[in-house]
RNA sequence: GGAGAGGUGGCUGAGUGGUCGAAAGCGGCGGUCUUGAAAACCGUUGAGGGUUUAUCCCCUCCCAGGGUUCGAAUCCCUGCUUCUCCGCCA
């Protein structure tokens, strides 16, 4: 959510900044509601003040043993007037909230203009696209012989699911271990385990709701729970409604969770293979930081995700997303794209964003500034480190051999119980 | 699933429906004292919003949402949640 104060004082400026990312702000409606809000709030508060002072008077008169009936008669009509005013104010505030909850974050000044991924800008490259002296297969052809099975999952559930059997399943798990161990052991994150089902308030806090309900799996039971689309939701919401002391800052959390996405509206895209699944594993890094530190944090957190790719020897490039391609809640986002020989393309494997106070304002997540002694909204920064399924794809395709076997990257050996090469199981 | 008891400021913990935004203690901050520190003593110390140049002033908030009342932390209803006992269970 944007700062309501900013919207009041610089509505046109905000509208201008939002237009950079292709969002049209209904300035007229907001200005109108704001005008009404002001009038009715003042009126409501005046009525409340009158009620309070008169009630106080009644209490005092009663204490002295005086007859309070005339005083009661005098306030008879006040209650209805007040109730009507409060109701009116409530309605306006709800309308305002509804609009505000649907307005995306402002892009940071360093974010390039642009409307879609064509306008993203490459920042750097690491490694060279892998070259083979044979014809490279994609992960589906490779995985088929190694225990990756989409047909089985289609029987169990439906499309966009997979089963993995054998050493390849272990490799999948080994990746998670490597990522978590690296982030906790070398990058200073605290590992955490969190619920995979969350309530609406949590999803509202990080920005998935109310606008992107169709992207989520809803558990249609009495609880009103949703499957998490990313660990970002439960981990970030741990600080919802909290005031964090300065000594505890910054908070750095890493968590491995499954992620569930309905992928509504992407029916034709990436239908082959495990690039786009309804269920996938991800290791997520989340930091809650002092407002002045968040852009520096975005750089270091992104480097932590890069580190994993480097350890695994996977070629990648780092992109800064243009304003139009960024997610709803982000001020600035870097995507890491890994080289996939099977597609002869770089594909997203990590997305690292600074949300500034956008999420914390929704969550009322604050930090006590020692200089002022007052609570201030903290900043949230997060990123994937990494998407596990896509990392498995990258390993299959980049480490494939002419005979269809796949070498296990050195860094994973210690997690693989001596297995250094995956070979056909059939 | 059954029975019972709770949810109050950074923390502990009081609070006959009427100056209660809330006693007291701890913690924090400022000061006195001290060579310095501790102790002791004095003062101060929640959040959000409206109005204002600013102060003043006003409103809201005692888990959340409704209700009763001139007036609710206090009474009623619903939900969430914590604890204890029983049952079940990985």
JSON list of N, CA and C in Angstrom, two decimals, chain A residues 275-303:
[
{"chain": "A", "resi": 275, "resn": "UNK", "atom": "N", "xyz": [9.09, -26.54, -16.06]},
{"chain": "A", "resi": 275, "resn": "UNK", "atom": "CA", "xyz": [9.36, -25.11, -15.90]},
{"chain": "A", "resi": 275, "resn": "UNK", "atom": "C", "xyz": [8.22, -24.42, -15.15]},
{"chain": "A", "resi": 276, "resn": "UNK", "atom": "N", "xyz": [7.01, -24.76, -15.49]},
{"chain": "A", "resi": 276, "resn": "UNK", "atom": "CA", "xyz": [5.85, -24.09, -14.90]},
{"chain": "A", "resi": 276, "resn": "UNK", "atom": "C", "xyz": [4.88, -25.13, -14.34]},
{"chain": "A", "resi": 277, "resn": "UNK", "atom": "N", "xyz": [4.95, -25.32, -13.02]},
{"chain": "A", "resi": 277, "resn": "UNK", "atom": "CA", "xyz": [4.16, -26.35, -12.36]},
{"chain": "A", "resi": 277, "resn": "UNK", "atom": "C", "xyz": [3.20, -25.71, -11.35]},
{"chain": "A", "resi": 278, "resn": "UNK", "atom": "N", "xyz": [2.14, -26.46, -11.02]},
{"chain": "A", "resi": 278, "resn": "UNK", "atom": "CA", "xyz": [1.25, -25.98, -9.96]},
{"chain": "A", "resi": 278, "resn": "UNK", "atom": "C", "xyz": [1.90, -26.10, -8.58]},
{"chain": "A", "resi": 279, "resn": "UNK", "atom": "N", "xyz": [2.84, -27.03, -8.46]},
{"chain": "A", "resi": 279, "resn": "UNK", "atom": "CA", "xyz": [3.53, -27.25, -7.19]},
{"chain": "A", "resi": 279, "resn": "UNK", "atom": "C", "xyz": [5.02, -27.33, -7.46]},
{"chain": "A", "resi": 280, "resn": "UNK", "atom": "N", "xyz": [5.79, -26.53, -6.76]},
{"chain": "A", "resi": 280, "resn": "UNK", "atom": "CA", "xyz": [7.24, -26.61, -6.89]},
{"chain": "A", "resi": 280, "resn": "UNK", "atom": "C", "xyz": [7.90, -26.20, -5.58]},
{"chain": "A", "resi": 281, "resn": "UNK", "atom": "N", "xyz": [9.16, -26.58, -5.42]},
{"chain": "A", "resi": 281, "resn": "UNK", "atom": "CA", "xyz": [9.90, -26.25, -4.19]},
{"chain": "A", "resi": 281, "resn": "UNK", "atom": "C", "xyz": [10.73, -25.01, -4.43]},
{"chain": "A", "resi": 282, "resn": "UNK", "atom": "N", "xyz": [10.88, -24.25, -3.37]},
{"chain": "A", "resi": 282, "resn": "UNK", "atom": "CA", "xyz": [11.69, -23.05, -3.48]},
{"chain": "A", "resi": 282, "resn": "UNK", "atom": "C", "xyz": [12.35, -22.76, -2.14]},
{"chain": "A", "resi": 283, "resn": "UNK", "atom": "N", "xyz": [13.59, -22.28, -2.19]},
{"chain": "A", "resi": 283, "resn": "UNK", "atom": "CA", "xyz": [14.23, -21.75, -0.99]},
{"chain": "A", "resi": 283, "resn": "UNK", "atom": "C", "xyz": [14.16, -20.23, -1.11]},
{"chain": "A", "resi": 284, "resn": "UNK", "atom": "N", "xyz": [13.60, -19.61, -0.10]},
{"chain": "A", "resi": 284, "resn": "UNK", "atom": "CA", "xyz": [13.35, -18.17, -0.16]},
{"chain": "A", "resi": 284, "resn": "UNK", "atom": "C", "xyz": [14.17, -17.45, 0.91]},
{"chain": "A", "resi": 285, "resn": "UNK", "atom": "N", "xyz": [14.71, -16.30, 0.53]},
{"chain": "A", "resi": 285, "resn": "UNK", "atom": "CA", "xyz": [15.39, -15.43, 1.50]},
{"chain": "A", "resi": 285, "resn": "UNK", "atom": "C", "xyz": [14.52, -14.21, 1.73]},
{"chain": "A", "resi": 286, "resn": "UNK", "atom": "N", "xyz": [14.32, -13.86, 3.00]},
{"chain": "A", "resi": 286, "resn": "UNK", "atom": "CA", "xyz": [13.52, -12.69, 3.34]},
{"chain": "A", "resi": 286, "resn": "UNK", "atom": "C", "xyz": [14.27, -11.87, 4.37]},
{"chain": "A", "resi": 287, "resn": "UNK", "atom": "N", "xyz": [14.35, -10.58, 4.13]},
{"chain": "A", "resi": 287, "resn": "UNK", "atom": "CA", "xyz": [14.98, -9.70, 5.12]},
{"chain": "A", "resi": 287, "resn": "UNK", "atom": "C", "xyz": [14.06, -8.54, 5.48]},
{"chain": "A", "resi": 288, "resn": "UNK", "atom": "N", "xyz": [14.05, -8.22, 6.79]},
{"chain": "A", "resi": 288, "resn": "UNK", "atom": "CA", "xyz": [13.37, -7.02, 7.27]},
{"chain": "A", "resi": 288, "resn": "UNK", "atom": "C", "xyz": [14.48, -6.08, 7.72]},
{"chain": "A", "resi": 289, "resn": "UNK", "atom": "N", "xyz": [14.54, -4.90, 7.09]},
{"chain": "A", "resi": 289, "resn": "UNK", "atom": "CA", "xyz": [15.69, -4.03, 7.32]},
{"chain": "A", "resi": 289, "resn": "UNK", "atom": "C", "xyz": [15.28, -2.59, 7.64]},
{"chain": "A", "resi": 290, "resn": "UNK", "atom": "N", "xyz": [16.24, -1.83, 8.16]},
{"chain": "A", "resi": 290, "resn": "UNK", "atom": "CA", "xyz": [16.00, -0.41, 8.39]},
{"chain": "A", "resi": 290, "resn": "UNK", "atom": "C", "xyz": [15.78, 0.26, 7.04]},
{"chain": "A", "resi": 291, "resn": "UNK", "atom": "N", "xyz": [14.85, 1.24, 7.01]},
{"chain": "A", "resi": 291, "resn": "UNK", "atom": "CA", "xyz": [14.49, 1.85, 5.73]},
{"chain": "A", "resi": 291, "resn": "UNK", "atom": "C", "xyz": [15.67, 2.36, 4.91]},
{"chain": "A", "resi": 292, "resn": "UNK", "atom": "N", "xyz": [16.69, 2.87, 5.58]},
{"chain": "A", "resi": 292, "resn": "UNK", "atom": "CA", "xyz": [17.81, 3.42, 4.84]},
{"chain": "A", "resi": 292, "resn": "UNK", "atom": "C", "xyz": [18.69, 2.36, 4.19]},
{"chain": "A", "resi": 293, "resn": "UNK", "atom": "N", "xyz": [18.50, 1.10, 4.59]},
{"chain": "A", "resi": 293, "resn": "UNK", "atom": "CA", "xyz": [19.42, 0.05, 4.15]},
{"chain": "A", "resi": 293, "resn": "UNK", "atom": "C", "xyz": [18.88, -0.81, 3.02]},
{"chain": "A", "resi": 294, "resn": "UNK", "atom": "N", "xyz": [17.62, -0.62, 2.62]},
{"chain": "A", "resi": 294, "resn": "UNK", "atom": "CA", "xyz": [16.97, -1.65, 1.81]},
{"chain": "A", "resi": 294, "resn": "UNK", "atom": "C", "xyz": [17.58, -1.81, 0.41]},
{"chain": "A", "resi": 295, "resn": "UNK", "atom": "N", "xyz": [18.09, -0.73, -0.17]},
{"chain": "A", "resi": 295, "resn": "UNK", "atom": "CA", "xyz": [18.65, -0.89, -1.53]},
{"chain": "A", "resi": 295, "resn": "UNK", "atom": "C", "xyz": [20.00, -1.58, -1.50]},
{"chain": "A", "resi": 296, "resn": "UNK", "atom": "N", "xyz": [20.78, -1.33, -0.44]},
{"chain": "A", "resi": 296, "resn": "UNK", "atom": "CA", "xyz": [22.01, -2.07, -0.26]},
{"chain": "A", "resi": 296, "resn": "UNK", "atom": "C", "xyz": [21.69, -3.55, -0.04]},
{"chain": "A", "resi": 297, "resn": "UNK", "atom": "N", "xyz": [20.66, -3.79, 0.76]},
{"chain": "A", "resi": 297, "resn": "UNK", "atom": "CA", "xyz": [20.24, -5.17, 1.03]},
{"chain": "A", "resi": 297, "resn": "UNK", "atom": "C", "xyz": [19.82, -5.89, -0.25]},
{"chain": "A", "resi": 298, "resn": "UNK", "atom": "N", "xyz": [19.12, -5.18, -1.11]},
{"chain": "A", "resi": 298, "resn": "UNK", "atom": "CA", "xyz": [18.70, -5.81, -2.37]},
{"chain": "A", "resi": 298, "resn": "UNK", "atom": "C", "xyz": [19.91, -6.31, -3.15]},
{"chain": "A", "resi": 299, "resn": "UNK", "atom": "N", "xyz": [20.98, -5.52, -3.14]},
{"chain": "A", "resi": 299, "resn": "UNK", "atom": "CA", "xyz": [22.20, -5.93, -3.85]},
{"chain": "A", "resi": 299, "resn": "UNK", "atom": "C", "xyz": [22.81, -7.18, -3.22]},
{"chain": "A", "resi": 300, "resn": "UNK", "atom": "N", "xyz": [22.95, -7.16, -1.89]},
{"chain": "A", "resi": 300, "resn": "UNK", "atom": "CA", "xyz": [23.60, -8.31, -1.25]},
{"chain": "A", "resi": 300, "resn": "UNK", "atom": "C", "xyz": [22.72, -9.56, -1.34]},
{"chain": "A", "resi": 301, "resn": "UNK", "atom": "N", "xyz": [21.43, -9.38, -1.15]},
{"chain": "A", "resi": 301, "resn": "UNK", "atom": "CA", "xyz": [20.54, -10.54, -1.22]},
{"chain": "A", "resi": 301, "resn": "UNK", "atom": "C", "xyz": [20.58, -11.16, -2.62]},
{"chain": "A", "resi": 302, "resn": "UNK", "atom": "N", "xyz": [20.61, -10.32, -3.63]},
{"chain": "A", "resi": 302, "resn": "UNK", "atom": "CA", "xyz": [20.72, -10.83, -4.99]},
{"chain": "A", "resi": 302, "resn": "UNK", "atom": "C", "xyz": [22.02, -11.60, -5.18]},
{"chain": "A", "resi": 303, "resn": "UNK", "atom": "N", "xyz": [23.09, -11.07, -4.57]},
{"chain": "A", "resi": 303, "resn": "UNK", "atom": "CA", "xyz": [24.39, -11.75, -4.70]},
{"chain": "A", "resi": 303, "resn": "UNK", "atom": "C", "xyz": [24.35, -13.11, -4.00]}
]
